[in-house]
Tab-separated table of C-alpha atoms in Angstrom:
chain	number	residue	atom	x	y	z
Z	221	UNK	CA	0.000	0.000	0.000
Z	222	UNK	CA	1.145	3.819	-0.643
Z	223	UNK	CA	-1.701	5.675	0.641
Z	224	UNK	CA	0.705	6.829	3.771
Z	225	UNK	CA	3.036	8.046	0.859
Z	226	UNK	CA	0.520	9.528	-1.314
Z	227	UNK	CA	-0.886	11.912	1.781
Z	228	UNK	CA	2.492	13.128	3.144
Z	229	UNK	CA	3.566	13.676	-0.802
Z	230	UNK	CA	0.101	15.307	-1.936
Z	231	UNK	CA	0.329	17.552	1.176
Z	232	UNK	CA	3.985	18.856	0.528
Z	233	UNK	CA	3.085	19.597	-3.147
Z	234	UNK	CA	-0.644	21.077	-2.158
Z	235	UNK	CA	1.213	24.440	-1.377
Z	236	UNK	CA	2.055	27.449	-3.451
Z	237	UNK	CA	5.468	27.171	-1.393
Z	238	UNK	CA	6.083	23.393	-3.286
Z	239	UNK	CA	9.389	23.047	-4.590
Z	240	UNK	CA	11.988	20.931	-5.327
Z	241	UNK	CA	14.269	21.292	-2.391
Z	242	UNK	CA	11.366	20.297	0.282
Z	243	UNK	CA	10.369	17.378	-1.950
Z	244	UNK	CA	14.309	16.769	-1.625
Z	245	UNK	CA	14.366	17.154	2.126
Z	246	UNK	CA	11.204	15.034	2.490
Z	247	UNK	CA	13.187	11.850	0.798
Z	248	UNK	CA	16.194	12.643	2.967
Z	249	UNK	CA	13.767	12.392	6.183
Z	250	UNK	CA	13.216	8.666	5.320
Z	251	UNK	CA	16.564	7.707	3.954
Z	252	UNK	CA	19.542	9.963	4.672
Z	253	UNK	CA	21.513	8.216	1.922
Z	254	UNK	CA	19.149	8.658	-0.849
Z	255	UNK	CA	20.500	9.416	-4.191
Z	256	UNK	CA	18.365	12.789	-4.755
Z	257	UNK	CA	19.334	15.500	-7.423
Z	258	UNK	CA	17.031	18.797	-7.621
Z	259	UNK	CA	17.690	21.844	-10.573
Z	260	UNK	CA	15.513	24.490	-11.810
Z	261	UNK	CA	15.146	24.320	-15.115
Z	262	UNK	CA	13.751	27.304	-17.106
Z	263	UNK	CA	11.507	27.719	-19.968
Z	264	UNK	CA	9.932	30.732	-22.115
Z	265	UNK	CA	6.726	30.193	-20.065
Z	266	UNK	CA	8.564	30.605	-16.367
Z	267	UNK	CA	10.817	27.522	-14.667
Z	268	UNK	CA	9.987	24.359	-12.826
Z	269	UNK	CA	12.076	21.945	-10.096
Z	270	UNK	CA	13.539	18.888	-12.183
Z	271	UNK	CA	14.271	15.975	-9.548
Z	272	UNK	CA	16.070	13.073	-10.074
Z	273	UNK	CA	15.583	9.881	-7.402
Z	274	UNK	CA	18.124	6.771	-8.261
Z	275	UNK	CA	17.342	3.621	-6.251
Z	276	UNK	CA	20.112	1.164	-6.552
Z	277	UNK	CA	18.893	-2.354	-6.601
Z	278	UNK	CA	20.642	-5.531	-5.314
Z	279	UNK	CA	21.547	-6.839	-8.926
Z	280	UNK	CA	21.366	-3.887	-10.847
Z	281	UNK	CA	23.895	-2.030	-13.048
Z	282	UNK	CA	24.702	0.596	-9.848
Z	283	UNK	CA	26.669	-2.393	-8.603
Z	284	UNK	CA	28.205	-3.284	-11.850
Z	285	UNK	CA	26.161	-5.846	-12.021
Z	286	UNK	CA	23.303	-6.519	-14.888
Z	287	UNK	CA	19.456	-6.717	-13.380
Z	288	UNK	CA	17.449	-4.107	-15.960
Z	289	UNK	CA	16.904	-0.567	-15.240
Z	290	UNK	CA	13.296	1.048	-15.265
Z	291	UNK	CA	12.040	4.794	-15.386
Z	292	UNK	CA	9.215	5.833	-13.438
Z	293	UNK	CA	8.463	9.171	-15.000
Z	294	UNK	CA	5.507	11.829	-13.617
Z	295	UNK	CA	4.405	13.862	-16.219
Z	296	UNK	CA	2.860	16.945	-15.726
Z	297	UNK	CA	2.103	20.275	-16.673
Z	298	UNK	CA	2.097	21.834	-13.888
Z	299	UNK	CA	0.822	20.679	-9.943
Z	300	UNK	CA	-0.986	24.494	-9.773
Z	301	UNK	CA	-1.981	27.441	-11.780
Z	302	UNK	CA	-1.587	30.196	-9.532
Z	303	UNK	CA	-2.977	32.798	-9.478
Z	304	UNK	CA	-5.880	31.562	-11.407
Z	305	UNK	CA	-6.890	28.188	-9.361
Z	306	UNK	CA	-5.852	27.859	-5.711
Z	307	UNK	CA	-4.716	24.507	-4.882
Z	308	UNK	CA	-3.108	20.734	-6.605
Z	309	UNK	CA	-4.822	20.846	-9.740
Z	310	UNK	CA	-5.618	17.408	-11.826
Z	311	UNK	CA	-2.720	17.564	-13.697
Z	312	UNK	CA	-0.617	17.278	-11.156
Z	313	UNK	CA	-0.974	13.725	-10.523
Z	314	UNK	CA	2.034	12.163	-12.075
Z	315	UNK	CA	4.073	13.898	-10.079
Z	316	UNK	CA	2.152	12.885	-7.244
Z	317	UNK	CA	2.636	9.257	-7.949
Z	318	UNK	CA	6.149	9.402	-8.754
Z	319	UNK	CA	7.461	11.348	-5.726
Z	320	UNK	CA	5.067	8.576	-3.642
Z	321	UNK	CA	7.135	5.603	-5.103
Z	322	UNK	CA	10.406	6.946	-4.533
Z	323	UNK	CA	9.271	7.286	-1.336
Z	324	UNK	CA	7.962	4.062	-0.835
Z	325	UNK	CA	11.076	2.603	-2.465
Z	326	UNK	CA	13.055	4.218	0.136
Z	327	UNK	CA	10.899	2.727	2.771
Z	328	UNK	CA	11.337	-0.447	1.434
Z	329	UNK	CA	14.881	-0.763	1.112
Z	330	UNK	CA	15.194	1.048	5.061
Z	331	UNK	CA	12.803	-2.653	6.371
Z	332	UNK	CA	15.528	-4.530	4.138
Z	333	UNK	CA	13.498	-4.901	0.868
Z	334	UNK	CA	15.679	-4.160	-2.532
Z	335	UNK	CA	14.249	-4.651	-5.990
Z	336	UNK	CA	17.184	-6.481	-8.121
Z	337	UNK	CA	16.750	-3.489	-11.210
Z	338	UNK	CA	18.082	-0.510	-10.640
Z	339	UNK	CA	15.098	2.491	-10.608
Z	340	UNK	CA	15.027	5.950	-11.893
Z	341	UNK	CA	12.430	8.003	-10.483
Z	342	UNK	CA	11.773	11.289	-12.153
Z	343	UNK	CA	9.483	14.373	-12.309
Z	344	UNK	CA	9.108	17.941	-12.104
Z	345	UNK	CA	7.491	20.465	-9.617
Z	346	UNK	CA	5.715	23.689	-10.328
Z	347	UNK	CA	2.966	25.227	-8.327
Z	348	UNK	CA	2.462	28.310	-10.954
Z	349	UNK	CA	2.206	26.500	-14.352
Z	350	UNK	CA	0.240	28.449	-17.035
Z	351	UNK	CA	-3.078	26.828	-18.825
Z	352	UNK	CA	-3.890	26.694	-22.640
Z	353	UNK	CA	-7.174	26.104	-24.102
Z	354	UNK	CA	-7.415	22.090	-25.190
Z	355	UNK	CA	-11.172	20.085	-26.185
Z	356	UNK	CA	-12.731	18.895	-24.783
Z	357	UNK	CA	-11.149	20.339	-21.337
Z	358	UNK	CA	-8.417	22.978	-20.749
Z	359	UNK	CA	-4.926	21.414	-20.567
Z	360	UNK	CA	-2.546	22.570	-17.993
Z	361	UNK	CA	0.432	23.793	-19.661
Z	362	UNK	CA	4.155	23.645	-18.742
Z	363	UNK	CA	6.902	26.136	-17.737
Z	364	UNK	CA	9.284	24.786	-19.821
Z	365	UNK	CA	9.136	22.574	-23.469
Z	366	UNK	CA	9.010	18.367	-23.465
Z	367	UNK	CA	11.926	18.078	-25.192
Z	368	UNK	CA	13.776	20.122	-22.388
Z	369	UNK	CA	11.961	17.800	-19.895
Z	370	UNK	CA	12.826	14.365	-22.080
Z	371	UNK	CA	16.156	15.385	-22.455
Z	372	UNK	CA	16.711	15.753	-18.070
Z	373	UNK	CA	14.372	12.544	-18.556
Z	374	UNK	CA	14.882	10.011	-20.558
Z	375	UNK	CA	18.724	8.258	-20.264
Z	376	UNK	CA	20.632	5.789	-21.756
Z	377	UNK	CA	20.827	3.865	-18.613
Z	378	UNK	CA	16.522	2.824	-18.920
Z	379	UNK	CA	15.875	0.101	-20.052
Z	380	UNK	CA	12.003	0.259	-19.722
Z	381	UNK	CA	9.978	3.234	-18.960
Z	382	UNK	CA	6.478	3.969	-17.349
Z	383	UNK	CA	5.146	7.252	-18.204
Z	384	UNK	CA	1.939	8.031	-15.423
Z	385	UNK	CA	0.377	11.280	-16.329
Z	386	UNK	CA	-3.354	12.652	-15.848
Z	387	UNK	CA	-5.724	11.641	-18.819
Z	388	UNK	CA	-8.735	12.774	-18.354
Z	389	UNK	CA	-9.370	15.588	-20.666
Z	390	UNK	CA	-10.651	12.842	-23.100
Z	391	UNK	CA	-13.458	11.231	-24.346
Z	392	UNK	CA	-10.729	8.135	-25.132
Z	393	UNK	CA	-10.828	6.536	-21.866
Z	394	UNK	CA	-13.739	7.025	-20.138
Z	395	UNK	CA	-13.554	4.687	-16.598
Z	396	UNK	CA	-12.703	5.861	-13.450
Z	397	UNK	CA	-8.961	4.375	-12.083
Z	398	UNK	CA	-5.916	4.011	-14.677
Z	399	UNK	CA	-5.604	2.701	-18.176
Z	400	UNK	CA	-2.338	1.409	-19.870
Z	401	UNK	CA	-1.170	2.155	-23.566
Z	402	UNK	CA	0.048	-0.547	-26.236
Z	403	UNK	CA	3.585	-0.437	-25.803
Z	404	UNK	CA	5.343	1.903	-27.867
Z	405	UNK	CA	9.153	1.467	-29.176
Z	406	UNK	CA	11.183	3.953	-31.976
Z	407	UNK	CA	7.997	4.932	-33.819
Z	408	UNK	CA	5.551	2.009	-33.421
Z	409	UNK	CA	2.660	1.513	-31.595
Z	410	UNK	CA	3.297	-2.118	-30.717
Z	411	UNK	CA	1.084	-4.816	-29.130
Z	412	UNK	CA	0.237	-3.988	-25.719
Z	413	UNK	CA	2.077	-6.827	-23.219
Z	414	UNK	CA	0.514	-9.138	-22.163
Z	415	UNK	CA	2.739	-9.477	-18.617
Z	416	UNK	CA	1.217	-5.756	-18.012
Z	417	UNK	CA	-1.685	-6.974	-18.173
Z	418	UNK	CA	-1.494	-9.474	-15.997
Z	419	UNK	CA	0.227	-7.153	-13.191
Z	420	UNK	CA	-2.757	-4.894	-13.757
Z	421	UNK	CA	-5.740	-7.759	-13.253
Z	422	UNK	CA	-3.256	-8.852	-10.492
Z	423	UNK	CA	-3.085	-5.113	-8.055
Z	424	UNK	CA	-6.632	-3.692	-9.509
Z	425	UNK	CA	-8.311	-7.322	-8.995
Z	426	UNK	CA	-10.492	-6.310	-12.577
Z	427	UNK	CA	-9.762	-6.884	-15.872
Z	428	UNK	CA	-7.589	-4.440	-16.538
Z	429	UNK	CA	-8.168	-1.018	-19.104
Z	430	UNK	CA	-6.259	-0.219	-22.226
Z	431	UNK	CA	-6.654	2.825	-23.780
Z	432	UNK	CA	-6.097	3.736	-27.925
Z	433	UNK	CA	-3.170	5.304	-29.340
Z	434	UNK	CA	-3.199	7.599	-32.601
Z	435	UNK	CA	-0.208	7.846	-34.659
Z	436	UNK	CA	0.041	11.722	-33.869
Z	437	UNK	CA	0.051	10.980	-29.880
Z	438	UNK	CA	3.800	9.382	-30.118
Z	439	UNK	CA	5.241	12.175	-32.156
Z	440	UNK	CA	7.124	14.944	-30.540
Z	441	UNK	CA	5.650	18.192	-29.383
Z	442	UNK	CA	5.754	21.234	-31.599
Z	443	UNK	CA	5.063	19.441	-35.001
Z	444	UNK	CA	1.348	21.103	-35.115
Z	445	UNK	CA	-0.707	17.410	-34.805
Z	446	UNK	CA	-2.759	17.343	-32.225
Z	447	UNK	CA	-2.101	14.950	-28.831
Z	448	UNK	CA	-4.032	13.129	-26.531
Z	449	UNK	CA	-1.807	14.717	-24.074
Z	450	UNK	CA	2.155	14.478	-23.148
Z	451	UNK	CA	2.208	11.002	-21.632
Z	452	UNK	CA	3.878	9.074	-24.741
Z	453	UNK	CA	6.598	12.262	-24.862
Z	454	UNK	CA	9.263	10.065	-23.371
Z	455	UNK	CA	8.877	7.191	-26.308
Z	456	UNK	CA	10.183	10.208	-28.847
Z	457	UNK	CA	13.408	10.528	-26.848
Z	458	UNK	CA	14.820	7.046	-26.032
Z	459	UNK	CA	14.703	3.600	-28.078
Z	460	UNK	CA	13.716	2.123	-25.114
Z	461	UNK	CA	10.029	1.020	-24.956
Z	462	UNK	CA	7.860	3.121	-23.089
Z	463	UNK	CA	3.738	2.662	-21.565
Z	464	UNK	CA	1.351	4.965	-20.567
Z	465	UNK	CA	-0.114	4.703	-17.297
Z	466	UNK	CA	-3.196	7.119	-17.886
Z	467	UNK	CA	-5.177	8.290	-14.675
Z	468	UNK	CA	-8.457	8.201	-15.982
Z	469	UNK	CA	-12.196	9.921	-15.255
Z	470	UNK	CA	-15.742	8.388	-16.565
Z	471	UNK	CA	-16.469	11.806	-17.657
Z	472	UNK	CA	-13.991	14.617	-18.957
Z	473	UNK	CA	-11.845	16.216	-16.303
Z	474	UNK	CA	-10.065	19.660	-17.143
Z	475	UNK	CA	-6.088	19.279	-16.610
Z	476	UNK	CA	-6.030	22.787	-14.077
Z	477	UNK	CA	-8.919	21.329	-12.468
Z	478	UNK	CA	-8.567	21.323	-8.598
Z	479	UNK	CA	-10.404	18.936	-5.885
Z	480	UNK	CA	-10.173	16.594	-9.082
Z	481	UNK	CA	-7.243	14.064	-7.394
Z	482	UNK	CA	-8.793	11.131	-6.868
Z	483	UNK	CA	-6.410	9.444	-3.781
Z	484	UNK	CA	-7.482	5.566	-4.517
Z	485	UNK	CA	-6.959	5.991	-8.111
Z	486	UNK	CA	-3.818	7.118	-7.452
Z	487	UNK	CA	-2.854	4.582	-4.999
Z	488	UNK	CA	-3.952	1.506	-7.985
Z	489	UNK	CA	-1.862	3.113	-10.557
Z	490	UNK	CA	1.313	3.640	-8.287
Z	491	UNK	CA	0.914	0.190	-6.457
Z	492	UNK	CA	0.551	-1.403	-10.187
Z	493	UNK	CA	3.584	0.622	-11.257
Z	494	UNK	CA	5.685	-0.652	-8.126
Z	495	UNK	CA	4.738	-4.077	-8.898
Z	496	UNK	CA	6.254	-3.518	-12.373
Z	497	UNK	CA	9.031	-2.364	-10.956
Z	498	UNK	CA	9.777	-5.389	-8.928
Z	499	UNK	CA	8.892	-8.058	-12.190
Z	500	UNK	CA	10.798	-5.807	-14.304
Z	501	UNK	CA	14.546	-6.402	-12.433
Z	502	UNK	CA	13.794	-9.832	-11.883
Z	503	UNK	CA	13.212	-10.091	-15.935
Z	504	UNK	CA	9.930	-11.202	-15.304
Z	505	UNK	CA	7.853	-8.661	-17.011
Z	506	UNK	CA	8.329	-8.047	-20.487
Z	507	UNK	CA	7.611	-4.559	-22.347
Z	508	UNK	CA	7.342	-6.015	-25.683
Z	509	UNK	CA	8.286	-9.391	-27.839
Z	510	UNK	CA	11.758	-8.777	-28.815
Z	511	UNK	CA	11.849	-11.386	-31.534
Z	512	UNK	CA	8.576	-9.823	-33.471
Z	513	UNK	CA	10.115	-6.648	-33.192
Z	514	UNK	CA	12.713	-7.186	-35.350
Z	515	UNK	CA	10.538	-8.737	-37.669
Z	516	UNK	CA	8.570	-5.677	-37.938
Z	517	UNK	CA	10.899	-3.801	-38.591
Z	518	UNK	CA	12.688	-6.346	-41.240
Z	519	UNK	CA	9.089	-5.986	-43.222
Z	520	UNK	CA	8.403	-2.950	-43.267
Z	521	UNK	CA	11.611	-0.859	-41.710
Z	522	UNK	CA	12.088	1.163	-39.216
Z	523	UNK	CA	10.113	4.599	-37.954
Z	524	UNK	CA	12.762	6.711	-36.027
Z	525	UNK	CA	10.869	9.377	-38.298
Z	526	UNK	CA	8.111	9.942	-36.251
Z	527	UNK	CA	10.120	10.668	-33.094
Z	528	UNK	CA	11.242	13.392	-34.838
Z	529	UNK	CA	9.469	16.499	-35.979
Z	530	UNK	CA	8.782	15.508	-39.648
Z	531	UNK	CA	10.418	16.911	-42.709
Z	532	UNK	CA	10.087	20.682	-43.092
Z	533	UNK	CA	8.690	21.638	-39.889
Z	534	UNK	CA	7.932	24.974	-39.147
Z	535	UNK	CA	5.874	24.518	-36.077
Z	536	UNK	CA	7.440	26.209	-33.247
Z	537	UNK	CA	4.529	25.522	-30.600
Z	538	UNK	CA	4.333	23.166	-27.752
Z	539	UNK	CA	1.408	21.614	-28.400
């Protein structure tokens, strides 16, 4: 369970005082040691708290040894937009989830529990993020670009990534709780795993949710296509494969939103994202079917293209 996590962490952030150093000092309160890195980055549209959480794990490459390494990245907008809404707005979820399992990963490892992977916790934290008009809902916008974000993001050293962001500006996904994504890999939208699925019916105890992909949601930022929203940003950055983990709403739920946190959802998604985290390192969880990968990609090539911006470009935006 993380619902002790998810209240300290939601209370920090609930604050227009919420910044990266407390969240820093927070992690330090339950591990001393922790491997904790906090920077502001800075955008056109104001700056934002990039922090970095590594968790060694007992086989994993920290130690030179060779258990895989996953990303567990929050995305967000913002976790505010002050002045105009008082409080943690919808959006700011995946932060809210991230900062809980590094937290609870921490906990873990103080009562003698170490995942074998190594894991690379990762978000960012803004309590004054601006908004931009999105349909059905308003999106929460962000202080700085994704590709500034993916590039603090998304390493070399993953192996795996899960992406949890809010998703319920849609009419896509309509059920209340979380929803994965097919697994997505250098510009396809691949079959969603079947071992996912399985650690979802396994934490949620229903059959789990998957929720559809477009071609224009796993292409970068600033190309002019619209998006479901940022959560597949990650998969245009890295070759590793990357899933959604969508916090979902039965009915459409605007991104600056606030009251709109839903604590049990939360709890699901993050307890179903540790869980990965565990199967992962022990190489019992796959992303994707190596072997039919290549064969994709020996019939019909490869599509690094659509992690970039296209061919002639002149888009400039962010959305």
């Amino acid at each position: 369970m993380l619902m002790k996590q998810l209240i300290e962490v939601h209370d920090l952030l609930d604050s227009s005082y919420a910044n990266g150093k407390g969240a820093k000092e927070y992690l330090k309160t339950i591990r001393p040691d922790a491997d904790v890195e906090v920077y502001t980055l800075v955008g056109q549209k104001g700056k934002t708290d990039m922090i970095k959480v590594r968790i060694p794990g007992a086989k994993g490459k920290a130690k030179g040894l060779d258990a895989p390494t996953i990303g567990l990245l929050g995305r967000l907008g913002g976790l505010g937009a002050r002045p105009e809404r008082i409080g943690f707005v919808s959006d700011g979820d995946g932060a809210l989830i991230a900062l809980s399992l590094a937290a609870k990963l921490l906990d873990m490892q103080n009562k003698g529990d170490y995942l074998d992977g190594d894991v690379f916790i990762s978000t960012h934290i803004c309590p004054d993020a601006p908004t931009r008009e999105h349909k059905p809902v308003p999106f929460m916008d962000s202080p700085v670009n994704m590709a500034q974000v993916n590039q603090e993001e998304v390493t070399v050293e993953l192996d795996a990534i899960l992406s949890v962001d809010t998703t319920k500006g849609n009419r896509i996904i309509n059920n209340r709780g979380f929803a994965v994504s097919p697994t997505v890999k250098e510009g396809y939208i691949l079959r969603v795993s079947e071992s996912i699925l399985d650690l979802m019916q396994t934490t949620t105890g229903k059959l789990p949710y998957v929720y559809a992909l477009s071609q224009q949601d796993i292409t970068p930022y600033g190309n002019g296509l619209y998006h479901l929203n940022s959560i597949l940003q990650p998969a245009t950055a890295t070759k590793a494969p990357v899933i959604g983990v969508a916090i979902t709403t039965e009915a459409p739920v605007a991104g600056c939103a606030t009251g709109a946190t839903h604590i049990t959802d939360c709890e699901e998604a993050a307890r179903f994202m540790l869980e990965v985290a565990k199967a992962y390192g022990r190489g019992e969880c796959s992303f994707y079917d190596e072997m039919e990968f290549e064969r994709i990609q020996y019939l019909y090539g490869t599509m690094g293209h659509f992690q970039t911006l296209g061919t002639g470009n002149e888009c400039d935006d962010d959305a």
